CSV table of C-alpha atoms in Angstrom, one decimal:
chain,number,residue,atom,x,y,z
A,1,UNK,CA,65.7,17.9,-8.8
A,2,UNK,CA,67.3,18.0,-5.4
A,3,UNK,CA,68.1,20.9,-3.0
A,4,UNK,CA,71.4,22.4,-2.4
A,5,UNK,CA,72.1,22.7,1.3
A,6,UNK,CA,71.4,26.5,1.5
A,7,UNK,CA,68.0,26.1,-0.1
A,8,UNK,CA,67.0,23.3,2.2
A,9,UNK,CA,68.0,25.2,5.3
A,10,UNK,CA,65.9,28.2,4.2
A,11,UNK,CA,62.8,26.0,3.6
A,12,UNK,CA,63.3,24.3,6.9
A,13,UNK,CA,63.7,27.7,8.7
A,14,UNK,CA,60.5,29.1,7.1
A,15,UNK,CA,58.5,25.9,7.9
A,16,UNK,CA,59.8,26.0,11.5
A,17,UNK,CA,58.7,29.7,11.8
A,18,UNK,CA,55.2,28.7,10.5
A,19,UNK,CA,55.1,25.9,13.0
A,20,UNK,CA,55.9,28.2,16.0
A,21,UNK,CA,53.1,30.6,15.0
A,22,UNK,CA,50.7,27.7,14.7
A,23,UNK,CA,51.7,26.5,18.2
A,24,UNK,CA,51.2,30.0,19.6
A,25,UNK,CA,47.6,30.1,18.2
A,26,UNK,CA,47.0,26.6,19.7
A,27,UNK,CA,48.4,27.5,23.1
A,28,UNK,CA,46.4,30.7,23.3
A,29,UNK,CA,43.2,28.9,22.4
A,30,UNK,CA,43.5,25.6,24.2
A,31,UNK,CA,43.8,23.6,21.0
A,32,UNK,CA,45.7,20.3,21.1
A,33,UNK,CA,48.0,19.4,18.3
A,34,UNK,CA,50.7,16.6,17.9
A,35,UNK,CA,53.5,16.1,15.4
A,36,UNK,CA,53.3,13.0,13.2
A,37,UNK,CA,55.1,11.0,10.5
A,38,UNK,CA,58.6,12.1,9.5
A,39,UNK,CA,58.3,15.2,11.7
A,40,UNK,CA,58.1,13.0,14.8
A,41,UNK,CA,60.7,10.6,13.4
A,42,UNK,CA,63.0,13.6,13.0
A,43,UNK,CA,62.3,14.8,16.6
A,44,UNK,CA,63.1,11.5,18.1
A,45,UNK,CA,66.1,10.6,16.0
A,46,UNK,CA,67.6,14.0,15.2
A,47,UNK,CA,65.9,16.4,17.7
A,48,UNK,CA,64.6,18.3,14.7
A,49,UNK,CA,64.1,17.9,11.0
A,50,UNK,CA,65.4,14.8,9.3
A,51,UNK,CA,68.5,16.5,7.8
A,52,UNK,CA,67.5,16.0,4.2
A,53,UNK,CA,63.8,16.6,4.6
A,54,UNK,CA,61.5,19.6,4.2
A,55,UNK,CA,58.4,18.1,5.7
A,56,UNK,CA,56.6,19.4,8.8
A,57,UNK,CA,53.3,17.5,9.6
A,58,UNK,CA,50.9,18.1,12.4
A,59,UNK,CA,47.8,16.1,13.4
A,60,UNK,CA,44.8,17.3,15.4
A,61,UNK,CA,41.7,15.3,16.5
A,62,UNK,CA,38.7,16.4,14.6
A,63,UNK,CA,37.3,18.6,17.4
A,64,UNK,CA,40.6,20.4,17.8
A,65,UNK,CA,41.0,20.6,14.0
A,66,UNK,CA,37.6,22.3,13.5
A,67,UNK,CA,38.3,24.7,16.3
A,68,UNK,CA,41.7,25.6,14.8
A,69,UNK,CA,40.3,26.3,11.4
A,70,UNK,CA,37.7,28.6,12.9
A,71,UNK,CA,40.2,30.5,15.0
A,72,UNK,CA,43.3,30.5,12.8
A,73,UNK,CA,41.6,32.3,9.9
A,74,UNK,CA,41.4,35.3,12.2
A,75,UNK,CA,44.3,34.8,14.6
A,76,UNK,CA,47.2,33.7,12.4
A,77,UNK,CA,49.6,36.6,11.7
A,78,UNK,CA,49.3,38.5,8.4
A,79,UNK,CA,52.3,36.8,6.8
A,80,UNK,CA,50.5,33.4,6.8
A,81,UNK,CA,47.6,32.0,4.8
A,82,UNK,CA,45.3,29.2,6.0
A,83,UNK,CA,44.6,27.1,2.9
A,84,UNK,CA,41.6,24.8,3.0
A,85,UNK,CA,38.9,24.0,0.5
A,86,UNK,CA,36.7,26.7,2.1
A,87,UNK,CA,39.3,29.5,2.1
A,88,UNK,CA,40.5,28.6,-1.4
A,89,UNK,CA,38.0,26.4,-3.4
A,90,UNK,CA,40.6,25.5,-6.1
A,91,UNK,CA,42.8,23.8,-3.4
A,92,UNK,CA,43.0,20.0,-4.1
A,93,UNK,CA,43.7,19.2,-0.5
A,94,UNK,CA,41.2,17.7,1.9
A,95,UNK,CA,43.5,18.7,4.9
A,96,UNK,CA,44.7,22.1,5.8
A,97,UNK,CA,47.9,23.9,4.9
A,98,UNK,CA,49.3,27.0,6.6
A,99,UNK,CA,51.4,28.8,3.9
A,100,UNK,CA,54.0,31.6,4.1
A,101,UNK,CA,53.1,34.6,2.0
A,102,UNK,CA,55.8,35.9,-0.4
A,103,UNK,CA,57.3,32.4,-0.9
A,104,UNK,CA,56.8,29.7,-3.5
A,105,UNK,CA,56.9,25.9,-3.1
A,106,UNK,CA,55.1,24.7,-6.2
A,107,UNK,CA,54.5,21.0,-6.3
A,108,UNK,CA,54.7,19.5,-9.8
A,109,UNK,CA,51.2,18.1,-9.9
A,110,UNK,CA,49.7,21.4,-8.7
A,111,UNK,CA,51.7,23.7,-11.0
A,112,UNK,CA,48.7,24.5,-13.2
A,113,UNK,CA,46.5,25.5,-10.3
A,114,UNK,CA,45.9,29.2,-9.5
A,115,UNK,CA,46.3,28.7,-5.8
A,116,UNK,CA,48.6,30.0,-3.0
A,117,UNK,CA,51.8,28.0,-3.5
A,118,UNK,CA,53.8,29.3,-0.5
A,119,UNK,CA,56.1,27.1,1.7
A,120,UNK,CA,53.8,25.3,4.1
A,121,UNK,CA,53.0,23.2,7.2
A,122,UNK,CA,50.4,20.4,6.8
A,123,UNK,CA,47.7,19.9,9.3
A,124,UNK,CA,45.7,16.6,9.2
A,125,UNK,CA,42.4,15.9,10.9
A,126,UNK,CA,42.3,12.6,12.9
A,127,UNK,CA,39.0,10.7,13.0
A,128,UNK,CA,37.8,7.5,14.6
A,129,UNK,CA,38.3,4.3,12.6
A,130,UNK,CA,36.1,1.3,13.6
A,131,UNK,CA,37.5,-1.6,15.6
A,132,UNK,CA,35.8,-4.1,13.3
A,133,UNK,CA,38.3,-5.0,10.5
A,134,UNK,CA,35.6,-5.3,7.8
A,135,UNK,CA,34.1,-1.9,8.7
A,136,UNK,CA,37.6,-0.4,8.8
A,137,UNK,CA,38.4,-1.7,5.2
A,138,UNK,CA,35.0,-0.5,4.0
A,139,UNK,CA,35.6,3.0,5.4
A,140,UNK,CA,39.1,3.2,3.9
A,141,UNK,CA,37.8,2.2,0.4
A,142,UNK,CA,35.0,4.8,0.6
A,143,UNK,CA,37.4,7.5,1.8
A,144,UNK,CA,40.0,6.7,-0.9
A,145,UNK,CA,37.3,6.6,-3.6
A,146,UNK,CA,35.9,10.1,-2.7
A,147,UNK,CA,39.4,11.4,-2.1
A,148,UNK,CA,40.5,10.4,-5.6
A,149,UNK,CA,37.5,12.1,-7.2
A,150,UNK,CA,38.0,15.2,-5.1
A,151,UNK,CA,41.6,15.5,-6.1
A,152,UNK,CA,40.9,14.7,-9.8
A,153,UNK,CA,38.3,17.4,-9.9
A,154,UNK,CA,41.1,19.9,-9.5
A,155,UNK,CA,44.2,18.4,-10.9
A,156,UNK,CA,45.1,16.1,-13.8
A,157,UNK,CA,48.6,15.3,-12.6
A,158,UNK,CA,50.0,13.2,-9.8
A,159,UNK,CA,52.7,13.3,-7.1
A,160,UNK,CA,53.6,9.7,-8.1
A,161,UNK,CA,56.8,9.2,-9.9
A,162,UNK,CA,56.3,9.1,-13.7
A,163,UNK,CA,59.0,6.5,-14.4
A,164,UNK,CA,56.9,3.7,-13.0
A,165,UNK,CA,54.1,1.9,-14.7
A,166,UNK,CA,51.8,2.5,-11.7
A,167,UNK,CA,52.7,6.2,-11.9
A,168,UNK,CA,51.8,6.5,-15.6
A,169,UNK,CA,48.6,4.6,-15.0
A,170,UNK,CA,47.6,6.9,-12.1
A,171,UNK,CA,48.2,10.0,-14.3
A,172,UNK,CA,46.0,8.6,-17.1
A,173,UNK,CA,43.2,7.7,-14.8
A,174,UNK,CA,43.3,11.1,-13.0
A,175,UNK,CA,43.3,12.9,-16.4
A,176,UNK,CA,40.2,10.9,-17.5
A,177,UNK,CA,38.4,11.6,-14.2
A,178,UNK,CA,39.2,15.3,-14.5
A,179,UNK,CA,37.3,15.4,-17.7
A,180,UNK,CA,34.4,13.2,-16.6
A,181,UNK,CA,33.9,15.2,-13.4
A,182,UNK,CA,33.4,18.6,-15.1
A,183,UNK,CA,29.6,18.6,-14.5
A,184,UNK,CA,30.0,17.5,-10.8
A,185,UNK,CA,30.2,20.1,-8.0
A,186,UNK,CA,33.5,20.0,-6.1
A,187,UNK,CA,31.5,21.0,-2.9
A,188,UNK,CA,29.4,17.7,-3.4
A,189,UNK,CA,32.7,15.7,-3.6
A,190,UNK,CA,34.1,17.4,-0.5
A,191,UNK,CA,30.9,16.7,1.5
A,192,UNK,CA,31.0,13.0,0.5
A,193,UNK,CA,34.7,12.7,1.5
A,194,UNK,CA,34.1,14.6,4.7
A,195,UNK,CA,31.2,12.4,5.7
A,196,UNK,CA,33.1,9.2,5.0
A,197,UNK,CA,36.1,10.4,7.0
A,198,UNK,CA,33.9,11.3,10.0
A,199,UNK,CA,31.5,8.3,9.8
A,200,UNK,CA,32.5,6.8,13.1
A,201,UNK,CA,33.2,9.9,15.2
A,202,UNK,CA,30.1,9.3,17.3
A,203,UNK,CA,31.2,5.8,18.1
A,204,UNK,CA,33.8,4.8,20.7
A,205,UNK,CA,36.8,3.5,18.8
A,206,UNK,CA,40.2,2.3,19.9
A,207,UNK,CA,42.1,4.0,17.1
A,208,UNK,CA,42.2,7.3,15.2
A,209,UNK,CA,43.8,8.2,11.9
A,210,UNK,CA,43.9,10.5,9.0
A,211,UNK,CA,41.7,7.9,7.4
A,212,UNK,CA,43.1,7.9,3.9
A,213,UNK,CA,46.6,7.0,5.2
A,214,UNK,CA,46.5,3.9,7.6
A,215,UNK,CA,50.2,4.3,8.4
A,216,UNK,CA,49.1,7.4,10.4
A,217,UNK,CA,46.9,5.3,12.7
A,218,UNK,CA,47.3,6.1,16.4
A,219,UNK,CA,45.6,4.6,19.5
A,220,UNK,CA,42.9,7.0,20.8
A,221,UNK,CA,44.3,6.8,24.3
A,222,UNK,CA,47.7,8.1,23.1
A,223,UNK,CA,45.9,11.2,21.6
A,224,UNK,CA,44.0,11.7,24.9
A,225,UNK,CA,47.4,11.6,26.8
A,226,UNK,CA,49.9,13.5,24.7
A,227,UNK,CA,53.6,13.5,25.4
A,228,UNK,CA,56.3,16.1,24.5
A,229,UNK,CA,59.5,15.9,22.5
A,230,UNK,CA,62.2,18.3,21.5
A,231,UNK,CA,62.1,19.7,17.9
A,232,UNK,CA,64.7,22.2,16.8
A,233,UNK,CA,65.2,23.6,20.3
A,234,UNK,CA,61.5,23.9,21.2
A,235,UNK,CA,59.3,21.5,23.2
A,236,UNK,CA,56.4,20.3,21.1
A,237,UNK,CA,53.5,17.8,21.6
A,238,UNK,CA,53.4,14.3,20.2
A,239,UNK,CA,51.3,11.2,20.7
A,240,UNK,CA,51.8,9.3,23.9
A,241,UNK,CA,54.1,6.3,23.4
A,242,UNK,CA,55.8,7.9,20.4
A,243,UNK,CA,58.3,5.1,20.0
A,244,UNK,CA,55.4,2.6,19.6
A,245,UNK,CA,53.8,4.8,16.9
A,246,UNK,CA,57.2,5.2,15.0
A,247,UNK,CA,57.8,1.5,15.1
A,248,UNK,CA,54.4,0.9,13.6
A,249,UNK,CA,54.9,3.4,10.8
A,250,UNK,CA,58.7,3.0,10.1
A,251,UNK,CA,59.8,-0.3,11.6
A,252,UNK,CA,63.5,0.1,12.8
A,253,UNK,CA,63.1,3.9,12.9
A,254,UNK,CA,66.5,4.7,14.6
A,255,UNK,CA,68.5,3.2,11.7
A,256,UNK,CA,69.3,5.7,9.0
A,257,UNK,CA,68.4,4.8,5.4
A,258,UNK,CA,71.2,4.2,2.8
A,259,UNK,CA,73.0,7.3,1.8
A,260,UNK,CA,71.5,7.3,-1.7
A,261,UNK,CA,68.0,7.6,-0.1
A,262,UNK,CA,69.0,10.6,2.0
A,263,UNK,CA,67.8,13.2,-0.4
A,264,UNK,CA,65.1,15.9,-0.4
A,265,UNK,CA,62.8,16.4,-3.3
A,266,UNK,CA,62.9,19.9,-4.6
A,267,UNK,CA,59.6,21.3,-5.9
A,268,UNK,CA,58.9,22.3,-9.4
A,269,UNK,CA,59.4,25.9,-8.4
A,270,UNK,CA,61.0,27.3,-5.3
A,271,UNK,CA,61.3,30.9,-4.0
A,272,UNK,CA,62.5,31.5,-0.5
């Protein structure tokens, strides 16, 4: 399913409102955040959302992320819900989401979960990744192993497209794991994933990342020296040297994709 233009504009407007309220909490409490991924690409290329996209992604270094989680649970306005494993144990996400009450954005692979399904902004913790290539690969494998178990504990489905062989295989594996993991505590899986993600935070490292996704890797110095960029008429923070990061993640990031690729992906159920 794809959006009609009115639906997409409404989703983007709600996500932007959530983002502004997150920024307010951060500014009032001296918490550093930075936009990443397609959100930063949209800011640099379009000065706002990528026109066909509904995504809004924020990163925080682990220290800032932990501080935000502690404060936001009390300081976010009443129309928003901070979703983490600790505030909603059935959540399958290791990272945090801030969701809008009274809306629905039900992702297909989460449709069977009894969780808050509101329109959201994602917030990712950024941790040190080791300089040594072998250690880096080892950490990535460990994080992805525990991440897959943590997700499979909650859900049997997948966000992967089902019309591909790899997508069907992933669904099958996750469904099997979901059954096998029934006697295992989800809290145990979370602690293992959390420890693997933070394994090198007490060691000086040149790079940080949301460890599971290497494409999000950013030099530590660029997160110590944030820049600013315009996004939908407001000034927001981003990693230093944003063009370098975008080139690393997207390649020729200023060139638009083919028209048949410029589509959003409407969720299983949407209420705005």
